[in-house]
JSON list of C-alpha atoms in Angstrom, two decimals:
[
{"chain": "A", "resi": 1, "resn": "MET", "atom": "CA", "xyz": [-5.75, 5.24, -14.40]},
{"chain": "A", "resi": 2, "resn": "LEU", "atom": "CA", "xyz": [-7.31, 5.46, -10.92]},
{"chain": "A", "resi": 3, "resn": "LYS", "atom": "CA", "xyz": [-9.97, 7.83, -12.21]},
{"chain": "A", "resi": 4, "resn": "ASN", "atom": "CA", "xyz": [-11.74, 5.02, -14.08]},
{"chain": "A", "resi": 5, "resn": "ILE", "atom": "CA", "xyz": [-11.87, 2.62, -11.11]},
{"chain": "A", "resi": 6, "resn": "PRO", "atom": "CA", "xyz": [-15.31, 2.94, -9.49]},
{"chain": "A", "resi": 7, "resn": "VAL", "atom": "CA", "xyz": [-14.93, 3.82, -5.83]},
{"chain": "A", "resi": 8, "resn": "GLY", "atom": "CA", "xyz": [-17.60, 4.75, -3.36]},
{"chain": "A", "resi": 9, "resn": "ASP", "atom": "CA", "xyz": [-20.21, 2.70, -5.26]},
{"chain": "A", "resi": 10, "resn": "THR", "atom": "CA", "xyz": [-21.00, 0.71, -2.13]},
{"chain": "A", "resi": 11, "resn": "GLU", "atom": "CA", "xyz": [-24.15, -0.45, -0.40]},
{"chain": "A", "resi": 12, "resn": "ARG", "atom": "CA", "xyz": [-23.54, 1.90, 2.52]},
{"chain": "A", "resi": 13, "resn": "PRO", "atom": "CA", "xyz": [-21.87, 5.29, 2.12]},
{"chain": "A", "resi": 14, "resn": "VAL", "atom": "CA", "xyz": [-18.09, 5.39, 2.42]},
{"chain": "A", "resi": 15, "resn": "PRO", "atom": "CA", "xyz": [-16.74, 8.21, 4.61]},
{"chain": "A", "resi": 16, "resn": "ARG", "atom": "CA", "xyz": [-15.11, 10.95, 2.58]},
{"chain": "A", "resi": 17, "resn": "TRP", "atom": "CA", "xyz": [-11.82, 10.57, 4.45]},
{"chain": "A", "resi": 18, "resn": "ALA", "atom": "CA", "xyz": [-11.68, 6.86, 3.53]},
{"chain": "A", "resi": 19, "resn": "LEU", "atom": "CA", "xyz": [-12.29, 7.60, -0.15]},
{"chain": "A", "resi": 20, "resn": "ARG", "atom": "CA", "xyz": [-9.55, 10.22, -0.15]},
{"chain": "A", "resi": 21, "resn": "LEU", "atom": "CA", "xyz": [-7.07, 7.98, 1.65]},
{"chain": "A", "resi": 22, "resn": "ALA", "atom": "CA", "xyz": [-7.74, 5.01, -0.62]},
{"chain": "A", "resi": 23, "resn": "LYS", "atom": "CA", "xyz": [-7.32, 7.13, -3.75]},
{"chain": "A", "resi": 24, "resn": "ALA", "atom": "CA", "xyz": [-4.18, 8.80, -2.38]},
{"chain": "A", "resi": 25, "resn": "LEU", "atom": "CA", "xyz": [-2.42, 5.65, -1.15]},
{"chain": "A", "resi": 26, "resn": "PRO", "atom": "CA", "xyz": [-0.82, 4.66, -4.49]},
{"chain": "A", "resi": 27, "resn": "PHE", "atom": "CA", "xyz": [0.62, 8.17, -4.76]},
{"chain": "A", "resi": 28, "resn": "VAL", "atom": "CA", "xyz": [1.74, 8.18, -1.12]},
{"chain": "A", "resi": 29, "resn": "VAL", "atom": "CA", "xyz": [3.83, 5.04, -1.64]},
{"chain": "A", "resi": 30, "resn": "LEU", "atom": "CA", "xyz": [5.04, 6.01, -5.14]},
{"chain": "A", "resi": 31, "resn": "PRO", "atom": "CA", "xyz": [8.17, 7.92, -3.95]},
{"chain": "A", "resi": 32, "resn": "HIS", "atom": "CA", "xyz": [9.33, 4.79, -2.14]},
{"chain": "A", "resi": 33, "resn": "CYS", "atom": "CA", "xyz": [8.89, 2.74, -5.34]},
{"chain": "A", "resi": 34, "resn": "LEU", "atom": "CA", "xyz": [10.67, 5.34, -7.47]},
{"chain": "A", "resi": 35, "resn": "TRP", "atom": "CA", "xyz": [13.56, 5.53, -4.99]},
{"chain": "A", "resi": 36, "resn": "ARG", "atom": "CA", "xyz": [14.05, 1.79, -5.36]},
{"chain": "A", "resi": 37, "resn": "LEU", "atom": "CA", "xyz": [14.24, 1.75, -9.20]},
{"chain": "A", "resi": 38, "resn": "PRO", "atom": "CA", "xyz": [17.83, 3.06, -9.68]},
{"chain": "A", "resi": 39, "resn": "PHE", "atom": "CA", "xyz": [19.07, 0.18, -7.53]},
{"chain": "A", "resi": 40, "resn": "ALA", "atom": "CA", "xyz": [17.75, -2.15, -10.25]},
{"chain": "A", "resi": 41, "resn": "PHE", "atom": "CA", "xyz": [20.49, -0.80, -12.50]},
{"chain": "A", "resi": 42, "resn": "ASP", "atom": "CA", "xyz": [23.23, -0.83, -9.84]},
{"chain": "A", "resi": 43, "resn": "PHE", "atom": "CA", "xyz": [23.03, 2.88, -9.09]},
{"chain": "A", "resi": 44, "resn": "ARG", "atom": "CA", "xyz": [23.36, 2.99, -5.31]},
{"chain": "A", "resi": 45, "resn": "MET", "atom": "CA", "xyz": [21.76, 6.44, -4.72]},
{"chain": "A", "resi": 46, "resn": "GLY", "atom": "CA", "xyz": [24.56, 7.55, -2.41]},
{"chain": "A", "resi": 47, "resn": "THR", "atom": "CA", "xyz": [24.30, 4.56, -0.10]},
{"chain": "A", "resi": 48, "resn": "VAL", "atom": "CA", "xyz": [27.51, 3.24, 1.40]},
{"chain": "A", "resi": 49, "resn": "ASP", "atom": "CA", "xyz": [27.30, -0.39, 2.44]},
{"chain": "A", "resi": 50, "resn": "PRO", "atom": "CA", "xyz": [30.50, -2.42, 2.27]},
{"chain": "A", "resi": 51, "resn": "THR", "atom": "CA", "xyz": [28.52, -5.61, 2.92]},
{"chain": "A", "resi": 52, "resn": "ALA", "atom": "CA", "xyz": [26.15, -5.03, -0.02]},
{"chain": "A", "resi": 53, "resn": "PRO", "atom": "CA", "xyz": [26.24, -7.89, -2.50]},
{"chain": "A", "resi": 54, "resn": "ALA", "atom": "CA", "xyz": [27.63, -7.33, -5.97]},
{"chain": "A", "resi": 55, "resn": "TYR", "atom": "CA", "xyz": [25.16, -6.59, -8.74]},
{"chain": "A", "resi": 56, "resn": "VAL", "atom": "CA", "xyz": [23.73, -9.65, -10.44]},
{"chain": "A", "resi": 57, "resn": "TRP", "atom": "CA", "xyz": [21.49, -9.83, -13.50]},
{"chain": "A", "resi": 58, "resn": "TRP", "atom": "CA", "xyz": [18.31, -10.81, -11.63]},
{"chain": "A", "resi": 59, "resn": "CYS", "atom": "CA", "xyz": [18.39, -7.63, -9.52]},
{"chain": "A", "resi": 60, "resn": "THR", "atom": "CA", "xyz": [16.83, -5.65, -12.36]},
{"chain": "A", "resi": 61, "resn": "PRO", "atom": "CA", "xyz": [13.64, -7.71, -12.79]},
{"chain": "A", "resi": 62, "resn": "TYR", "atom": "CA", "xyz": [13.40, -8.27, -9.04]},
{"chain": "A", "resi": 63, "resn": "VAL", "atom": "CA", "xyz": [13.51, -4.59, -8.07]},
{"chain": "A", "resi": 64, "resn": "ILE", "atom": "CA", "xyz": [11.22, -3.51, -10.91]},
{"chain": "A", "resi": 65, "resn": "GLY", "atom": "CA", "xyz": [8.81, -6.32, -10.05]},
{"chain": "A", "resi": 66, "resn": "LEU", "atom": "CA", "xyz": [8.88, -5.35, -6.37]},
{"chain": "A", "resi": 67, "resn": "SER", "atom": "CA", "xyz": [7.91, -1.79, -7.24]},
{"chain": "A", "resi": 68, "resn": "VAL", "atom": "CA", "xyz": [5.11, -2.95, -9.54]},
{"chain": "A", "resi": 69, "resn": "VAL", "atom": "CA", "xyz": [3.75, -5.36, -6.92]},
{"chain": "A", "resi": 70, "resn": "THR", "atom": "CA", "xyz": [3.95, -2.64, -4.27]},
{"chain": "A", "resi": 71, "resn": "GLU", "atom": "CA", "xyz": [1.87, -0.27, -6.37]},
{"chain": "A", "resi": 72, "resn": "ALA", "atom": "CA", "xyz": [-0.58, -3.05, -7.28]},
{"chain": "A", "resi": 73, "resn": "LEU", "atom": "CA", "xyz": [-1.12, -3.80, -3.59]},
{"chain": "A", "resi": 74, "resn": "THR", "atom": "CA", "xyz": [-1.81, -0.14, -2.85]},
{"chain": "A", "resi": 75, "resn": "ILE", "atom": "CA", "xyz": [-4.38, -0.09, -5.67]},
{"chain": "A", "resi": 76, "resn": "LEU", "atom": "CA", "xyz": [-5.93, -3.27, -4.28]},
{"chain": "A", "resi": 77, "resn": "THR", "atom": "CA", "xyz": [-6.86, -1.37, -1.11]},
{"chain": "A", "resi": 78, "resn": "LEU", "atom": "CA", "xyz": [-9.41, 0.48, -3.25]},
{"chain": "A", "resi": 79, "resn": "GLY", "atom": "CA", "xyz": [-11.55, -2.63, -2.81]},
{"chain": "A", "resi": 80, "resn": "LEU", "atom": "CA", "xyz": [-12.12, -1.52, 0.78]},
{"chain": "A", "resi": 81, "resn": "VAL", "atom": "CA", "xyz": [-14.04, 1.52, -0.49]},
{"chain": "A", "resi": 82, "resn": "SER", "atom": "CA", "xyz": [-15.50, 0.05, -3.70]},
{"chain": "A", "resi": 83, "resn": "GLY", "atom": "CA", "xyz": [-18.44, -2.06, -4.74]},
{"chain": "A", "resi": 84, "resn": "TRP", "atom": "CA", "xyz": [-16.08, -4.79, -5.97]},
{"chain": "A", "resi": 85, "resn": "GLY", "atom": "CA", "xyz": [-15.01, -5.16, -2.32]},
{"chain": "A", "resi": 86, "resn": "GLU", "atom": "CA", "xyz": [-18.61, -6.03, -1.44]},
{"chain": "A", "resi": 87, "resn": "VAL", "atom": "CA", "xyz": [-19.83, -8.00, -4.47]},
{"chain": "A", "resi": 88, "resn": "PHE", "atom": "CA", "xyz": [-17.57, -10.07, -6.72]},
{"chain": "A", "resi": 89, "resn": "PRO", "atom": "CA", "xyz": [-17.30, -8.49, -10.20]},
{"chain": "A", "resi": 90, "resn": "ARG", "atom": "CA", "xyz": [-18.80, -10.20, -13.29]},
{"chain": "A", "resi": 91, "resn": "TRP", "atom": "CA", "xyz": [-15.42, -11.24, -14.61]},
{"chain": "A", "resi": 92, "resn": "VAL", "atom": "CA", "xyz": [-14.70, -13.48, -11.57]},
{"chain": "A", "resi": 93, "resn": "PRO", "atom": "CA", "xyz": [-15.72, -17.01, -12.60]},
{"chain": "A", "resi": 94, "resn": "VAL", "atom": "CA", "xyz": [-17.97, -18.99, -10.22]},
{"chain": "A", "resi": 95, "resn": "LEU", "atom": "CA", "xyz": [-18.22, -16.15, -7.67]},
{"chain": "A", "resi": 96, "resn": "ARG", "atom": "CA", "xyz": [-19.53, -13.37, -9.94]},
{"chain": "A", "resi": 97, "resn": "GLY", "atom": "CA", "xyz": [-22.38, -11.43, -8.40]},
{"chain": "A", "resi": 98, "resn": "ARG", "atom": "CA", "xyz": [-22.06, -13.05, -4.98]},
{"chain": "A", "resi": 99, "resn": "ARG", "atom": "CA", "xyz": [-21.41, -11.02, -1.86]},
{"chain": "A", "resi": 100, "resn": "VAL", "atom": "CA", "xyz": [-17.81, -10.87, -0.67]},
{"chain": "A", "resi": 101, "resn": "PRO", "atom": "CA", "xyz": [-17.67, -12.23, 2.89]},
{"chain": "A", "resi": 102, "resn": "PRO", "atom": "CA", "xyz": [-16.40, -9.29, 4.99]},
{"chain": "A", "resi": 103, "resn": "LEU", "atom": "CA", "xyz": [-13.67, -11.41, 6.57]},
{"chain": "A", "resi": 104, "resn": "ALA", "atom": "CA", "xyz": [-12.32, -12.28, 3.11]},
{"chain": "A", "resi": 105, "resn": "ALA", "atom": "CA", "xyz": [-11.34, -8.64, 2.74]},
{"chain": "A", "resi": 106, "resn": "LEU", "atom": "CA", "xyz": [-10.72, -7.76, 6.38]},
{"chain": "A", "resi": 107, "resn": "VAL", "atom": "CA", "xyz": [-8.29, -10.52, 7.31]},
{"chain": "A", "resi": 108, "resn": "PRO", "atom": "CA", "xyz": [-5.79, -9.81, 4.49]},
{"chain": "A", "resi": 109, "resn": "ALA", "atom": "CA", "xyz": [-6.15, -6.04, 5.00]},
{"chain": "A", "resi": 110, "resn": "VAL", "atom": "CA", "xyz": [-5.51, -6.20, 8.74]},
{"chain": "A", "resi": 111, "resn": "LEU", "atom": "CA", "xyz": [-2.69, -8.74, 8.45]},
{"chain": "A", "resi": 112, "resn": "GLY", "atom": "CA", "xyz": [-1.14, -6.72, 5.63]},
{"chain": "A", "resi": 113, "resn": "GLY", "atom": "CA", "xyz": [-1.48, -3.45, 7.55]},
{"chain": "A", "resi": 114, "resn": "LEU", "atom": "CA", "xyz": [0.09, -4.93, 10.68]},
{"chain": "A", "resi": 115, "resn": "THR", "atom": "CA", "xyz": [2.92, -6.43, 8.62]},
{"chain": "A", "resi": 116, "resn": "LEU", "atom": "CA", "xyz": [3.58, -3.07, 7.00]},
{"chain": "A", "resi": 117, "resn": "VAL", "atom": "CA", "xyz": [3.63, -1.32, 10.38]},
{"chain": "A", "resi": 118, "resn": "ALA", "atom": "CA", "xyz": [6.17, -3.91, 11.58]},
{"chain": "A", "resi": 119, "resn": "LEU", "atom": "CA", "xyz": [8.30, -3.50, 8.43]},
{"chain": "A", "resi": 120, "resn": "PHE", "atom": "CA", "xyz": [8.38, 0.27, 8.21]},
{"chain": "A", "resi": 121, "resn": "GLY", "atom": "CA", "xyz": [7.44, 1.43, 11.71]},
{"chain": "A", "resi": 122, "resn": "GLY", "atom": "CA", "xyz": [11.00, 1.24, 12.99]},
{"chain": "A", "resi": 123, "resn": "MET", "atom": "CA", "xyz": [12.40, 3.65, 10.41]},
{"chain": "A", "resi": 124, "resn": "PRO", "atom": "CA", "xyz": [12.35, 6.70, 12.73]},
{"chain": "A", "resi": 125, "resn": "LEU", "atom": "CA", "xyz": [14.19, 4.67, 15.37]},
{"chain": "A", "resi": 126, "resn": "ALA", "atom": "CA", "xyz": [16.87, 3.86, 12.81]},
{"chain": "A", "resi": 127, "resn": "TRP", "atom": "CA", "xyz": [17.13, 7.54, 11.99]},
{"chain": "A", "resi": 128, "resn": "LEU", "atom": "CA", "xyz": [17.67, 8.26, 15.70]},
{"chain": "A", "resi": 129, "resn": "GLY", "atom": "CA", "xyz": [20.42, 5.64, 15.85]},
{"chain": "A", "resi": 130, "resn": "VAL", "atom": "CA", "xyz": [18.51, 3.02, 17.86]},
{"chain": "A", "resi": 131, "resn": "PHE", "atom": "CA", "xyz": [18.74, 0.55, 14.96]},
{"chain": "A", "resi": 132, "resn": "LYS", "atom": "CA", "xyz": [21.51, 0.23, 12.41]},
{"chain": "A", "resi": 133, "resn": "GLU", "atom": "CA", "xyz": [20.82, 2.10, 9.19]},
{"chain": "A", "resi": 134, "resn": "VAL", "atom": "CA", "xyz": [22.55, 2.02, 5.82]},
{"chain": "A", "resi": 135, "resn": "GLY", "atom": "CA", "xyz": [25.12, 4.78, 5.49]},
{"chain": "A", "resi": 136, "resn": "TYR", "atom": "CA", "xyz": [25.10, 7.55, 2.90]},
{"chain": "A", "resi": 137, "resn": "SER", "atom": "CA", "xyz": [27.99, 9.28, 1.16]},
{"chain": "A", "resi": 138, "resn": "ASN", "atom": "CA", "xyz": [26.66, 12.71, 2.17]},
{"chain": "A", "resi": 139, "resn": "ALA", "atom": "CA", "xyz": [23.77, 14.49, 3.90]},
{"chain": "A", "resi": 140, "resn": "TRP", "atom": "CA", "xyz": [21.97, 15.29, 0.62]},
{"chain": "A", "resi": 141, "resn": "TRP", "atom": "CA", "xyz": [21.66, 11.62, -0.33]},
{"chain": "A", "resi": 142, "resn": "MET", "atom": "CA", "xyz": [20.56, 10.80, 3.21]},
{"chain": "A", "resi": 143, "resn": "ALA", "atom": "CA", "xyz": [17.87, 13.52, 3.14]},
{"chain": "A", "resi": 144, "resn": "LEU", "atom": "CA", "xyz": [16.59, 12.39, -0.27]},
{"chain": "A", "resi": 145, "resn": "GLY", "atom": "CA", "xyz": [16.59, 8.74, 0.83]},
{"chain": "A", "resi": 146, "resn": "ARG", "atom": "CA", "xyz": [14.68, 9.49, 4.02]},
{"chain": "A", "resi": 147, "resn": "ILE", "atom": "CA", "xyz": [12.14, 11.70, 2.28]},
{"chain": "A", "resi": 148, "resn": "CYS", "atom": "CA", "xyz": [11.45, 9.11, -0.43]},
{"chain": "A", "resi": 149, "resn": "THR", "atom": "CA", "xyz": [11.31, 6.09, 1.84]},
{"chain": "A", "resi": 150, "resn": "SER", "atom": "CA", "xyz": [9.47, 7.71, 4.74]},
{"chain": "A", "resi": 151, "resn": "THR", "atom": "CA", "xyz": [6.18, 7.66, 2.84]},
{"chain": "A", "resi": 152, "resn": "ALA", "atom": "CA", "xyz": [6.16, 3.86, 3.20]},
{"chain": "A", "resi": 153, "resn": "MET", "atom": "CA", "xyz": [5.61, 4.35, 6.96]},
{"chain": "A", "resi": 154, "resn": "LEU", "atom": "CA", "xyz": [2.10, 5.61, 6.18]},
{"chain": "A", "resi": 155, "resn": "TRP", "atom": "CA", "xyz": [1.09, 2.55, 4.16]},
{"chain": "A", "resi": 156, "resn": "GLY", "atom": "CA", "xyz": [0.33, 0.28, 7.12]},
{"chain": "A", "resi": 157, "resn": "PRO", "atom": "CA", "xyz": [-1.66, 2.78, 9.20]},
{"chain": "A", "resi": 158, "resn": "ILE", "atom": "CA", "xyz": [-3.67, 3.87, 6.14]},
{"chain": "A", "resi": 159, "resn": "THR", "atom": "CA", "xyz": [-4.47, 0.25, 5.29]},
{"chain": "A", "resi": 160, "resn": "LEU", "atom": "CA", "xyz": [-5.57, -0.40, 8.87]},
{"chain": "A", "resi": 161, "resn": "ALA", "atom": "CA", "xyz": [-7.75, 2.74, 8.87]},
{"chain": "A", "resi": 162, "resn": "LEU", "atom": "CA", "xyz": [-9.40, 1.67, 5.61]},
{"chain": "A", "resi": 163, "resn": "ALA", "atom": "CA", "xyz": [-9.96, -1.84, 7.01]},
{"chain": "A", "resi": 164, "resn": "CYS", "atom": "CA", "xyz": [-11.59, -0.33, 10.10]},
{"chain": "A", "resi": 165, "resn": "SER", "atom": "CA", "xyz": [-13.88, 1.79, 7.94]},
{"chain": "A", "resi": 166, "resn": "TYR", "atom": "CA", "xyz": [-14.72, -1.26, 5.81]},
{"chain": "A", "resi": 167, "resn": "TYR", "atom": "CA", "xyz": [-15.57, -3.25, 8.93]},
{"chain": "A", "resi": 168, "resn": "HIS", "atom": "CA", "xyz": [-17.87, -0.53, 10.29]},
{"chain": "A", "resi": 169, "resn": "ARG", "atom": "CA", "xyz": [-19.67, -0.28, 6.95]},
{"chain": "A", "resi": 170, "resn": "ARG", "atom": "CA", "xyz": [-19.99, -4.01, 6.40]},
{"chain": "A", "resi": 171, "resn": "ARG", "atom": "CA", "xyz": [-20.83, -5.22, 9.91]},
{"chain": "A", "resi": 172, "resn": "HIS", "atom": "CA", "xyz": [-24.49, -4.65, 9.13]},
{"chain": "A", "resi": 173, "resn": "ALA", "atom": "CA", "xyz": [-24.18, -5.91, 5.55]},
{"chain": "A", "resi": 174, "resn": "GLY", "atom": "CA", "xyz": [-27.47, -6.91, 4.01]},
{"chain": "A", "resi": 175, "resn": "ARG", "atom": "CA", "xyz": [-29.55, -5.03, 6.57]},
{"chain": "A", "resi": 176, "resn": "PRO", "atom": "CA", "xyz": [-31.62, -2.10, 5.35]},
{"chain": "A", "resi": 177, "resn": "LEU", "atom": "CA", "xyz": [-30.33, 1.39, 6.07]},
{"chain": "A", "resi": 178, "resn": "SER", "atom": "CA", "xyz": [-32.07, 3.07, 8.99]},
{"chain": "A", "resi": 179, "resn": "THR", "atom": "CA", "xyz": [-34.21, 6.03, 7.98]},
{"chain": "A", "resi": 180, "resn": "ALA", "atom": "CA", "xyz": [-34.94, 7.13, 11.56]},
{"chain": "A", "resi": 181, "resn": "ALA", "atom": "CA", "xyz": [-33.10, 10.19, 12.72]}
]
């Protein structure tokens, strides 16, 4: 699926690390999405929360939809290392072929990255007991839960790093590349 999406086809060269991070991001966040799916069918994955609401029918589409949207957002970050993040694709009506204003990509990427850092950045503090954390029925469930959900902590910093790379590449957008060494 990701193999067919053109990445690195940009006006200025994309650093290799940025290409690798952008391609890896959907797979980095995937364990978090997969961990969430059993909850859609009222399987609690060893969590013990007496205040958890009872299962209702809309939990299934909500949780599945949340996982799909999460993965779609990680794939959207490929625009920060792709030509379609610099020039609107042909299939976009009215805007096709026009340059993407750098702030149109940067502002959502930075705001999204900062939001993700705020959402998931406190997880290690919860593990250390600073914040309240959901309980688990045993240490195996807790280890599996932490391993699967910990990958989400990387999403924000990776998005911010890709936005920084995008900014550095695009700040001289439209200017010819320097050939002087």
